[in-house]
Amino acid sequence: KSILPAAVAAAAGASILTTLALQYLNSRLKWRQLCRAFRQAVVSAQSSSTQLQLMIDGKPYNCNEPLLLRMREAAHELNAEFNRPERTPKERTRILQTLLGSCEEIDGVPDAIIEPPFYVDYGSNVSVGRNFYANFNCTLLDCAAITIGDNVFLAPGVQLYTATHPLDAIERRSTEYTRPISIGDDVWIGGCAIVLPGVTIGSRVVVAAGGGVSNDVGED
């Protein structure tokens, strides 16, 4: 009579272990699946979207077009995976290589340190140079190109915005447009500073913490 309960308990224990093992494997492999899904979403948008090029070119566009929406959602899902505490440095490196449009590399490894959490809108419109560092909680709203030079440091909470909207309230309901951001070499942007759409920051510039940059800043 004691054999049956023991067998049931053993089977239940094995089932729980199997479930836990599968959950662990799924968590370890999920980032790879999201990398593939993001690449597929980008290719689909590049080949078939009627709004993607309008967005990149700074013309009025519909941000809710299905292909563009899927590209953005895929970027956000992969971005969230980058920010997960259990991701290893090697896994985060592989995610960055997929998520960002371009990143200078040394021996096949991105020459960049980005502290999670870190946020992008599309990812594929971000290009960073050598020796790039972004501290915690930086946001790159890359509806248009965000081009960052070499030796650029972003302090915690820096925000780069390329998205903007019509001033007319009715038009603003369904339309937005973009302006690219360009940052030169050896730039240091202080904590919680905000760079607004269309701004170019020249090389060797230092932006004060908490500052808002709404106009171009020439080289030092």
Short mmCIF file of C-alpha atoms in Angstrom, two decimals:
data_model
loop_
_atom_site.label_atom_id
_atom_site.label_comp_id
_atom_site.label_asym_id
_atom_site.label_seq_id
_atom_site.Cartn_x
_atom_site.Cartn_y
_atom_site.Cartn_z
CA LYS A 1 0.00 0.00 0.00
CA SER A 2 2.92 2.35 0.57
CA ILE A 3 4.41 1.76 -2.89
CA LEU A 4 1.70 3.63 -4.84
CA PRO A 5 1.93 6.95 -2.94
CA ALA A 6 5.71 6.81 -3.20
CA ALA A 7 5.51 6.20 -6.94
CA VAL A 8 3.04 9.08 -7.33
CA ALA A 9 5.30 11.38 -5.31
CA ALA A 10 8.32 10.39 -7.39
CA ALA A 11 6.43 10.99 -10.64
CA ALA A 12 5.22 14.37 -9.38
CA GLY A 13 8.76 15.31 -8.37
CA ALA A 14 10.11 14.30 -11.76
CA SER A 15 7.38 16.32 -13.48
CA ILE A 16 8.23 19.41 -11.45
CA LEU A 17 11.94 19.03 -12.21
CA THR A 18 11.19 18.61 -15.92
CA THR A 19 9.01 21.72 -15.91
CA LEU A 20 11.68 23.74 -14.12
CA ALA A 21 14.33 22.50 -16.52
CA LEU A 22 12.23 23.49 -19.53
CA GLN A 23 11.54 26.92 -18.04
CA TYR A 24 15.25 27.41 -17.47
CA LEU A 25 16.14 26.38 -21.02
CA ASN A 26 13.45 28.64 -22.45
CA SER A 27 14.77 31.57 -20.44
CA ARG A 28 18.30 30.90 -21.67
CA LEU A 29 17.22 30.60 -25.30
CA LYS A 30 14.59 33.34 -25.42
CA TRP A 31 17.03 36.10 -26.33
CA ARG A 32 18.11 34.15 -29.43
CA GLN A 33 14.49 33.79 -30.52
CA LEU A 34 13.90 37.51 -30.00
CA CYS A 35 17.02 38.36 -32.02
CA ARG A 36 15.65 36.34 -34.93
CA ALA A 37 12.20 37.91 -34.59
CA PHE A 38 13.71 41.41 -34.59
CA ARG A 39 15.81 40.74 -37.70
CA GLN A 40 12.74 39.38 -39.47
CA ALA A 41 10.66 42.43 -38.48
CA VAL A 42 13.35 44.79 -39.77
CA VAL A 43 13.64 42.95 -43.10
CA SER A 44 9.85 42.93 -43.52
CA ALA A 45 9.59 46.66 -42.81
CA GLN A 46 12.50 47.52 -45.08
CA SER A 47 11.02 45.54 -47.97
CA SER A 48 7.32 46.35 -47.63
CA SER A 49 6.63 49.30 -45.34
CA THR A 50 5.30 52.46 -46.98
CA GLN A 51 6.08 54.51 -43.85
CA LEU A 52 9.59 53.47 -42.76
CA GLN A 53 11.51 55.59 -45.25
CA LEU A 54 9.19 58.53 -44.65
CA MET A 55 10.01 58.26 -40.95
CA ILE A 56 13.76 58.08 -41.52
CA ASP A 57 13.63 60.98 -44.00
CA GLY A 58 11.81 63.25 -41.55
CA LYS A 59 8.57 63.42 -43.53
CA PRO A 60 5.10 63.10 -41.98
CA TYR A 61 4.32 59.42 -41.44
CA ASN A 62 1.91 57.07 -39.71
CA CYS A 63 3.71 55.45 -36.78
CA ASN A 64 0.91 52.88 -36.40
CA GLU A 65 1.36 51.23 -39.78
CA PRO A 66 1.35 47.46 -38.99
CA LEU A 67 4.84 46.72 -40.34
CA LEU A 68 6.35 49.69 -38.55
CA LEU A 69 4.46 48.82 -35.39
CA ARG A 70 5.74 45.24 -35.50
CA MET A 71 9.31 46.45 -35.99
CA ARG A 72 8.99 48.71 -32.96
CA GLU A 73 7.38 45.99 -30.84
CA ALA A 74 10.14 43.53 -31.77
CA ALA A 75 12.76 46.11 -30.80
CA HIS A 76 11.06 46.70 -27.46
CA GLU A 77 10.87 42.96 -26.75
CA LEU A 78 14.56 42.48 -27.53
CA ASN A 79 15.44 45.61 -25.57
CA ALA A 80 13.56 44.22 -22.56
CA GLU A 81 15.55 41.00 -22.86
CA PHE A 82 18.81 43.02 -22.80
CA ASN A 83 17.64 44.59 -19.53
CA ARG A 84 16.78 41.32 -17.80
CA PRO A 85 19.06 40.79 -14.74
CA GLU A 86 19.83 37.18 -15.66
CA ARG A 87 21.35 38.03 -19.04
CA THR A 88 25.11 37.46 -19.08
CA PRO A 89 27.58 40.05 -20.47
CA LYS A 90 28.17 37.80 -23.50
CA GLU A 91 24.43 37.53 -24.17
CA ARG A 92 24.00 41.30 -23.85
CA THR A 93 26.82 41.78 -26.34
CA ARG A 94 25.08 39.53 -28.86
CA ILE A 95 21.80 41.37 -28.32
CA LEU A 96 23.47 44.75 -28.92
CA GLN A 97 25.02 43.45 -32.14
CA THR A 98 21.51 42.64 -33.35
CA LEU A 99 19.57 45.58 -31.88
CA LEU A 100 21.76 48.53 -32.85
CA GLY A 101 22.12 49.69 -36.43
CA SER A 102 25.90 49.75 -36.14
CA CYS A 103 28.49 49.66 -33.39
CA GLU A 104 32.26 49.85 -33.79
CA GLU A 105 33.88 46.57 -32.80
CA ILE A 106 37.26 45.30 -31.64
CA ASP A 107 37.95 41.66 -32.51
CA GLY A 108 34.26 41.15 -33.24
CA VAL A 109 33.07 42.57 -29.92
CA PRO A 110 31.25 45.93 -29.67
CA ASP A 111 33.54 48.62 -28.26
CA ALA A 112 30.71 49.85 -26.06
CA ILE A 113 29.50 49.50 -22.50
CA ILE A 114 25.79 50.08 -21.96
CA GLU A 115 24.48 49.69 -18.44
CA PRO A 116 20.97 48.27 -18.16
CA PRO A 117 18.30 49.44 -18.08
CA PHE A 118 18.71 51.06 -21.48
CA TYR A 119 15.93 51.92 -23.90
CA VAL A 120 15.56 52.37 -27.65
CA ASP A 121 12.53 52.79 -29.88
CA TYR A 122 13.71 50.97 -33.03
CA GLY A 123 17.39 50.32 -32.30
CA SER A 124 18.29 49.94 -35.96
CA ASN A 125 18.61 53.73 -36.38
CA VAL A 126 21.34 54.02 -33.73
CA SER A 127 25.01 54.10 -34.73
CA VAL A 128 27.76 54.39 -32.11
CA GLY A 129 31.51 54.77 -32.47
CA ARG A 130 34.43 53.41 -30.48
CA ASN A 131 34.69 53.52 -26.70
CA PHE A 132 31.01 54.37 -26.16
CA TYR A 133 29.62 54.36 -22.64
CA ALA A 134 26.00 54.79 -21.54
CA ASN A 135 25.22 54.75 -17.83
CA PHE A 136 21.95 53.54 -16.28
CA ASN A 137 18.53 54.56 -17.62
CA CYS A 138 19.53 56.17 -20.92
CA THR A 139 16.84 56.48 -23.61
CA LEU A 140 17.53 56.76 -27.35
CA LEU A 141 14.28 57.53 -29.15
CA ASP A 142 15.62 56.64 -32.59
CA CYS A 143 12.75 57.19 -35.01
CA ALA A 144 15.33 59.02 -37.10
CA ALA A 145 19.08 58.40 -37.14
CA ILE A 146 21.04 58.89 -33.94
CA THR A 147 24.72 59.01 -34.90
CA ILE A 148 27.26 59.00 -32.08
CA GLY A 149 31.01 59.42 -32.57
CA ASP A 150 34.00 57.96 -30.72
CA ASN A 151 34.68 58.33 -27.01
CA VAL A 152 31.19 59.54 -26.13
CA PHE A 153 29.96 59.18 -22.55
CA LEU A 154 26.31 59.40 -21.51
CA ALA A 155 25.67 59.88 -17.80
CA PRO A 156 22.65 58.28 -16.09
CA GLY A 157 19.25 59.26 -17.42
CA VAL A 158 20.40 60.94 -20.64
CA GLN A 159 17.62 61.12 -23.23
CA LEU A 160 18.04 61.61 -26.98
CA TYR A 161 14.76 62.35 -28.80
CA THR A 162 14.34 62.32 -32.59
CA ALA A 163 10.53 62.11 -32.60
CA THR A 164 8.44 65.26 -32.82
CA HIS A 165 4.85 66.17 -33.65
CA PRO A 166 2.84 68.77 -35.60
CA LEU A 167 1.74 71.81 -33.59
CA ASP A 168 -1.75 71.56 -35.10
CA ALA A 169 -3.86 69.51 -32.69
CA ILE A 170 -5.95 67.76 -35.34
CA GLU A 171 -2.95 66.78 -37.45
CA ARG A 172 -1.10 65.64 -34.35
CA ARG A 173 -3.70 62.91 -33.72
CA SER A 174 -2.45 60.72 -36.56
CA THR A 175 0.86 62.14 -37.80
CA GLU A 176 4.36 62.59 -36.50
CA TYR A 177 7.73 63.27 -38.03
CA THR A 178 11.38 63.06 -37.04
CA ARG A 179 14.65 64.96 -36.97
CA PRO A 180 18.03 63.19 -36.66
CA ILE A 181 20.55 63.73 -33.87
CA SER A 182 24.31 63.78 -34.46
CA ILE A 183 26.94 63.74 -31.71
CA GLY A 184 30.64 64.20 -32.47
CA ASP A 185 33.71 62.65 -30.85
CA ASP A 186 34.77 63.02 -27.21
CA VAL A 187 31.41 64.34 -26.04
CA TRP A 188 30.28 64.03 -22.42
CA ILE A 189 26.56 64.48 -21.74
CA GLY A 190 25.70 64.96 -18.07
CA GLY A 191 23.05 63.17 -16.07
CA CYS A 192 19.39 63.57 -17.09
CA ALA A 193 20.26 65.95 -19.93
CA ILE A 194 17.82 65.93 -22.87
CA VAL A 195 18.85 66.37 -26.50
CA LEU A 196 15.90 67.42 -28.67
CA PRO A 197 15.11 66.49 -32.29
CA GLY A 198 17.37 67.80 -35.03
CA VAL A 199 20.30 68.77 -32.80
CA THR A 200 23.94 68.39 -33.83
CA ILE A 201 26.54 68.43 -31.05
CA GLY A 202 30.12 69.01 -32.14
CA SER A 203 33.20 67.20 -30.88
CA ARG A 204 34.63 67.73 -27.39
CA VAL A 205 31.46 69.37 -26.08
CA VAL A 206 30.34 68.90 -22.46
CA VAL A 207 26.60 69.15 -21.77
CA ALA A 208 25.69 70.05 -18.18
CA ALA A 209 23.66 67.65 -16.07
CA GLY A 210 19.95 68.37 -16.30
CA GLY A 211 20.41 70.55 -19.37
CA GLY A 212 18.14 70.69 -22.38
CA VAL A 213 19.80 71.00 -25.79
CA SER A 214 17.42 72.44 -28.38
CA ASN A 215 19.93 74.09 -30.76
CA ASP A 216 23.11 72.93 -32.45
CA VAL A 217 26.30 73.15 -30.41
CA GLY A 218 29.54 73.71 -32.33
CA GLU A 219 32.84 72.08 -31.57
CA ASP A 220 34.75 73.45 -28.58
#
